[in-house]
Coordinates of N, CA and C in Angstrom, one line a residue:
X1 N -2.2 21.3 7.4 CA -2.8 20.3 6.5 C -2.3 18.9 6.9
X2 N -3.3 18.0 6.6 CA -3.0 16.5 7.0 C -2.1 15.8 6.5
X3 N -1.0 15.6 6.1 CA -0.4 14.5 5.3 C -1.2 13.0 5.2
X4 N -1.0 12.8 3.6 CA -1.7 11.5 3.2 C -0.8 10.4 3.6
X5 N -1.2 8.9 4.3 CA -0.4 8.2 5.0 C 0.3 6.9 3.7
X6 N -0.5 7.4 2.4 CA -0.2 6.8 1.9 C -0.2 7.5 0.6
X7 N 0.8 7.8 -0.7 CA 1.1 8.1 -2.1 C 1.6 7.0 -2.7
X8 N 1.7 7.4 -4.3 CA 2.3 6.5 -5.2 C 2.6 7.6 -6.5
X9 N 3.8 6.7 -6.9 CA 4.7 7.1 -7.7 C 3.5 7.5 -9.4
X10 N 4.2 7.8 -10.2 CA 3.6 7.6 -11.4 C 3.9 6.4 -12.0
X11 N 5.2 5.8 -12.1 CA 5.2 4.4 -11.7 C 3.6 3.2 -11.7
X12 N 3.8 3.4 -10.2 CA 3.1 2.9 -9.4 C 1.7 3.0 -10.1
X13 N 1.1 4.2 -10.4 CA -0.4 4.7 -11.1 C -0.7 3.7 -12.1
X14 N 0.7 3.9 -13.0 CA 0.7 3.1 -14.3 C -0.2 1.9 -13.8
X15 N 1.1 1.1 -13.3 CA 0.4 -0.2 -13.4 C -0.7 -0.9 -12.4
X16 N -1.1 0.2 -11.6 CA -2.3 0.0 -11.1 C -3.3 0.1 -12.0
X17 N -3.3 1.3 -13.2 CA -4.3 1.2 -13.9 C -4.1 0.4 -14.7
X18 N -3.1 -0.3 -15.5 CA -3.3 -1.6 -16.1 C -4.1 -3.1 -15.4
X19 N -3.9 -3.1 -14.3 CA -4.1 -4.0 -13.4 C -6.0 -3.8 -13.4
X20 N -6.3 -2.9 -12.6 CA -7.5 -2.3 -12.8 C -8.7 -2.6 -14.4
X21 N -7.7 -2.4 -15.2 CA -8.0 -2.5 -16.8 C -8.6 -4.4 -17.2
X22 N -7.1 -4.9 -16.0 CA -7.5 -6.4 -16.6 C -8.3 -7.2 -15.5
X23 N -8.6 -6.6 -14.4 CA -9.2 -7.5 -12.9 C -10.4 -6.6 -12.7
X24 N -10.7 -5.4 -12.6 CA -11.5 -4.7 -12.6 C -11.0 -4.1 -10.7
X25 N -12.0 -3.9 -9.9 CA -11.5 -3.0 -8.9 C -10.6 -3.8 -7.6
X26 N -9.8 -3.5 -7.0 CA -8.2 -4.4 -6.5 C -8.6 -3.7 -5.4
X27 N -7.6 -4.0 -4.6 CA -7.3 -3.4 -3.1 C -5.6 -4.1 -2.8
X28 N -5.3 -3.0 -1.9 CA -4.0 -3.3 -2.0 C -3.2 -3.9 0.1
X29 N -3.2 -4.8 0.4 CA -2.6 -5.3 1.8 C -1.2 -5.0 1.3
X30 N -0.4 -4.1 2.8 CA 1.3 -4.1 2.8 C 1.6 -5.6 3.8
X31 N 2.3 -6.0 2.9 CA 2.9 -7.4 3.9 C 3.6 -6.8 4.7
X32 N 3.9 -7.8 5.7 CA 4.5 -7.8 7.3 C 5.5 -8.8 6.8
X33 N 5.9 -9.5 5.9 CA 6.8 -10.1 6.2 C 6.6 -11.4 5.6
X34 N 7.4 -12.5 6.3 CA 7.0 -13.8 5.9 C 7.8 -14.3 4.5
X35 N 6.7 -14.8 3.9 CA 6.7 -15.8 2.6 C 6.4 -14.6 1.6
X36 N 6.2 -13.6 1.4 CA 6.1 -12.6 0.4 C 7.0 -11.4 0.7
X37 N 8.4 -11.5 1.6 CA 8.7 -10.4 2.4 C 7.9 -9.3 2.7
X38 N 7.8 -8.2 2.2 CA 7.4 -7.0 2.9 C 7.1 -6.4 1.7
X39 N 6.6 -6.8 0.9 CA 6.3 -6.2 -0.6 C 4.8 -6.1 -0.4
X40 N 3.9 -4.6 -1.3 CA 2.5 -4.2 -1.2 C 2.1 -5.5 -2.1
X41 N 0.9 -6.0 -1.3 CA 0.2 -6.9 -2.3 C -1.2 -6.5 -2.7
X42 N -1.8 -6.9 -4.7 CA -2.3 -6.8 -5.0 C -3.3 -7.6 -5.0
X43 N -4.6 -7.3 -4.3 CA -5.5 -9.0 -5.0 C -7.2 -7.8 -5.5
X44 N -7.5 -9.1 -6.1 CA -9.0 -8.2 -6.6 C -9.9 -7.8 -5.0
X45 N -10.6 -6.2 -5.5 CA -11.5 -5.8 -4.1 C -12.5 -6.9 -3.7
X46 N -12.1 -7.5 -2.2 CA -12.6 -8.4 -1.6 C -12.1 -10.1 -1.5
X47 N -10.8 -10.2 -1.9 CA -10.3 -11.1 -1.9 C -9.5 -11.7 -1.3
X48 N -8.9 -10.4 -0.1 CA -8.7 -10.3 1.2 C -9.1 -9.9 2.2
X49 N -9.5 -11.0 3.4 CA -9.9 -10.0 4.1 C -9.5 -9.8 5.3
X50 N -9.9 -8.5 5.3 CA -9.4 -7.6 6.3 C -9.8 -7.8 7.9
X51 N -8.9 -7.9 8.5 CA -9.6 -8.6 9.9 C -9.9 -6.9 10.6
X52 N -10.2 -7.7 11.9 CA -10.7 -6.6 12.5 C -9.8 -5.6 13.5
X53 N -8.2 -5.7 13.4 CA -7.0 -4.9 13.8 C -6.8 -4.4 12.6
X54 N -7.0 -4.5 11.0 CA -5.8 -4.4 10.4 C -6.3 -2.0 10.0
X55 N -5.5 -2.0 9.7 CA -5.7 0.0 9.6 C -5.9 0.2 8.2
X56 N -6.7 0.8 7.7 CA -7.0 1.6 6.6 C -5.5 3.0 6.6
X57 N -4.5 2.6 5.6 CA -3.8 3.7 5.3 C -4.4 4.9 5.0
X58 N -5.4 4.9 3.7 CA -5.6 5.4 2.7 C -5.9 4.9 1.6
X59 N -6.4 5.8 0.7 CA -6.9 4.9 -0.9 C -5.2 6.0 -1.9
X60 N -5.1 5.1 -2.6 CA -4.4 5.3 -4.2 C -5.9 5.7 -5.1
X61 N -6.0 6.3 -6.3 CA -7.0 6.3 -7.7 C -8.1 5.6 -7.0
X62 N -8.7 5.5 -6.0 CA -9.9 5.1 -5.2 C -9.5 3.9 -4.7
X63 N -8.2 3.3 -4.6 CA -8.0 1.5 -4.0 C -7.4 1.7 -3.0
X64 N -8.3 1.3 -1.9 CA -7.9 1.3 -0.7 C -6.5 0.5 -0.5
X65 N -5.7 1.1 0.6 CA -4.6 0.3 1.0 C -4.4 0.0 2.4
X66 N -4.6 -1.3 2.9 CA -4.3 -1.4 3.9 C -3.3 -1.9 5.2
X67 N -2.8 -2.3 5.9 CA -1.7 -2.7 6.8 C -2.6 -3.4 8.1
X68 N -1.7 -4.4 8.5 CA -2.1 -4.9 9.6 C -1.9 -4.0 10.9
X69 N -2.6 -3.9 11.8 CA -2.4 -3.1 13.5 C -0.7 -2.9 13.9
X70 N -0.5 -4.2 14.1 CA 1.1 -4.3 14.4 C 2.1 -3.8 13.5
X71 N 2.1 -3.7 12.4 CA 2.7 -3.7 11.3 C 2.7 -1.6 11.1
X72 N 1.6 -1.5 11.4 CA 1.3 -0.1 11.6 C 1.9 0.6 12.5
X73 N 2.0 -0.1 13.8 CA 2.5 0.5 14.8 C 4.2 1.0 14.5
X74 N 4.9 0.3 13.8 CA 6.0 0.1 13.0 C 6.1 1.3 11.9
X75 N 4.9 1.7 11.4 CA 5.1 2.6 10.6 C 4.1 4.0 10.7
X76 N 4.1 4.1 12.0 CA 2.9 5.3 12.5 C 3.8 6.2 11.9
X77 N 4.6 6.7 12.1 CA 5.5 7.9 11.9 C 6.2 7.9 10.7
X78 N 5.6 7.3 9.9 CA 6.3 7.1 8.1 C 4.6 7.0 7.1
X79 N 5.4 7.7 6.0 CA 4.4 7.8 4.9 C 5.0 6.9 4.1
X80 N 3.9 5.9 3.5 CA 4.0 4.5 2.4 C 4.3 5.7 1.4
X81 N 5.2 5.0 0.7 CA 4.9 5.2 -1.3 C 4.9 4.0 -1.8
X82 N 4.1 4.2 -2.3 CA 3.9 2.9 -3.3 C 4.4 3.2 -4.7
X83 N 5.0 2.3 -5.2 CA 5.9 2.5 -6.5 C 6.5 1.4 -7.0
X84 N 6.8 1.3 -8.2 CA 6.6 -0.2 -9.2 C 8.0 0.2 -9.7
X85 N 9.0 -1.1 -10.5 CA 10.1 -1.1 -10.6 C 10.0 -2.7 -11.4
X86 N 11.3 -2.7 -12.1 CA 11.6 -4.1 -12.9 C 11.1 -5.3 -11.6
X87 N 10.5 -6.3 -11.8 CA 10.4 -7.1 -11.2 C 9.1 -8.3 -11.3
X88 N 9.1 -9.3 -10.6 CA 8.1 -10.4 -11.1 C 7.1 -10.6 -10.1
X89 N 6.6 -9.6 -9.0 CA 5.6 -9.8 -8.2 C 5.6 -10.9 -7.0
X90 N 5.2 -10.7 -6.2 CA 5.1 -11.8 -5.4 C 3.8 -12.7 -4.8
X91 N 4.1 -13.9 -4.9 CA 2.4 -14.6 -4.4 C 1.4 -14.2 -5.6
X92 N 0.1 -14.2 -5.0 CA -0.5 -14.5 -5.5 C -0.8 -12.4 -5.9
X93 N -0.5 -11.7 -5.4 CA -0.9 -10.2 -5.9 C -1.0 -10.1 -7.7
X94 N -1.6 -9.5 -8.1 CA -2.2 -9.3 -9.0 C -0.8 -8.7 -10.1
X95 N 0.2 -8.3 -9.8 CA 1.7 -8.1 -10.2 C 2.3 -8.6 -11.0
X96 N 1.6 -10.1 -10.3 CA 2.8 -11.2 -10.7 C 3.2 -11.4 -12.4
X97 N 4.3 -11.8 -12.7 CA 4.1 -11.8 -14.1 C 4.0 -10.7 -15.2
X98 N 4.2 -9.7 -14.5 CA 3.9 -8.8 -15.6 C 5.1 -7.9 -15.9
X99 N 6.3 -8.3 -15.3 CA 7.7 -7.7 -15.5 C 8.4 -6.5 -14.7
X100 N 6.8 -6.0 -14.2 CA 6.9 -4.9 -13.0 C 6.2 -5.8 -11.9
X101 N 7.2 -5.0 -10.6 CA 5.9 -5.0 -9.5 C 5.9 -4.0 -8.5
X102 N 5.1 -3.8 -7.6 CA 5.1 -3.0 -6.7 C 6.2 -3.1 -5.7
X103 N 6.4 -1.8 -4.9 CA 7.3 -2.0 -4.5 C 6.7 -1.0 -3.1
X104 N 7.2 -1.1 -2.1 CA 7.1 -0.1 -0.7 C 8.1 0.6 -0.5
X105 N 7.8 2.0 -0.5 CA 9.0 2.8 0.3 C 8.5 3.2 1.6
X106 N 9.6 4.1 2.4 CA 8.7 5.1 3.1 C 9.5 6.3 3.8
X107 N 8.8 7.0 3.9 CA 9.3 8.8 4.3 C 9.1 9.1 5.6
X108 N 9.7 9.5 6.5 CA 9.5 10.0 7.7 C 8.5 11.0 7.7
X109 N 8.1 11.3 8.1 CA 7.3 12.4 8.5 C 7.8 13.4 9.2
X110 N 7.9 14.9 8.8 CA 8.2 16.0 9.4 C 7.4 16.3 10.4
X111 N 8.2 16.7 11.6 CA 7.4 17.4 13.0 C 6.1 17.6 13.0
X112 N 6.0 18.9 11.7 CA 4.7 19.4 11.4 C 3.7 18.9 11.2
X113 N 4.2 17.4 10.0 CA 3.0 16.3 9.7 C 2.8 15.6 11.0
X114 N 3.7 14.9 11.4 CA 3.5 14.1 12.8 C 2.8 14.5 14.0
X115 N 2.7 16.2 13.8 CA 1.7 16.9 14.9 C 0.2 17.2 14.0
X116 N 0.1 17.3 13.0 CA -1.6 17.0 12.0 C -1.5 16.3 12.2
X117 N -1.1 14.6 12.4 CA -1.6 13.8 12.3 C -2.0 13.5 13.7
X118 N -1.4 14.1 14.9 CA -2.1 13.6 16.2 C -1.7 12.2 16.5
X119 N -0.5 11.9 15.7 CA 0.3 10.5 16.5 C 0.7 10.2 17.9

């Protein structure tokens, strides 16, 4: 079986589906860094866009999540969780202000997954 390159917590679901509730359909970029450190960012579907290196992880509840090429290469061999925790969001993601925000983990991948996946 494939391993999904990307999960989320119950956490996480929650307040995606609030978010969803108040913006209507989102998409989710993992920052690389910078001015937002390395935190999942939320903006409304199409509000970012997606260049033409950056990798489709996977979808959450139908919201795609994406990562940049480079940024990927970093995390070929790890599975994202996405998961929400006390906090005030960063930038402009759809999070901000709401007392939670998203957060990034990530899981290595077992032999088994890492050979389904054809890395």
């Amino acid at each position: 079986m494939i391993p999904d390159r990307v999960v989320a917590t119950p956490a996480a679901r929650a307040l995606l589906a609030d978010i969803i509730t108040d913006h209507g359909p989102v998409m989710f970029v993992q920052s690389g860094g910078c001015c937002d450190g390395s935190s999942p960012m939320c903006y409304k579907k199409g509000d970012y866009l997606i260049g033409a290196r950056d990798v489709k992880l996977g979808e959450i509840e139908g919201v795609e999540v994406w990562i940049s090429g480079s940024l990927f290469e970093i995390w070929r061999y790890s599975q994202m969780v996405l998961d929400a925790g006390p906090g005030h969001g960063a930038g402009f993601s759809l999070d901000t202000g709401r007392g939670q925000c998203f957060l990034s983990r990530s899981r290595l991948f077992s032999d088994d997954e890492a050979a389904a996946l054809s890395l």
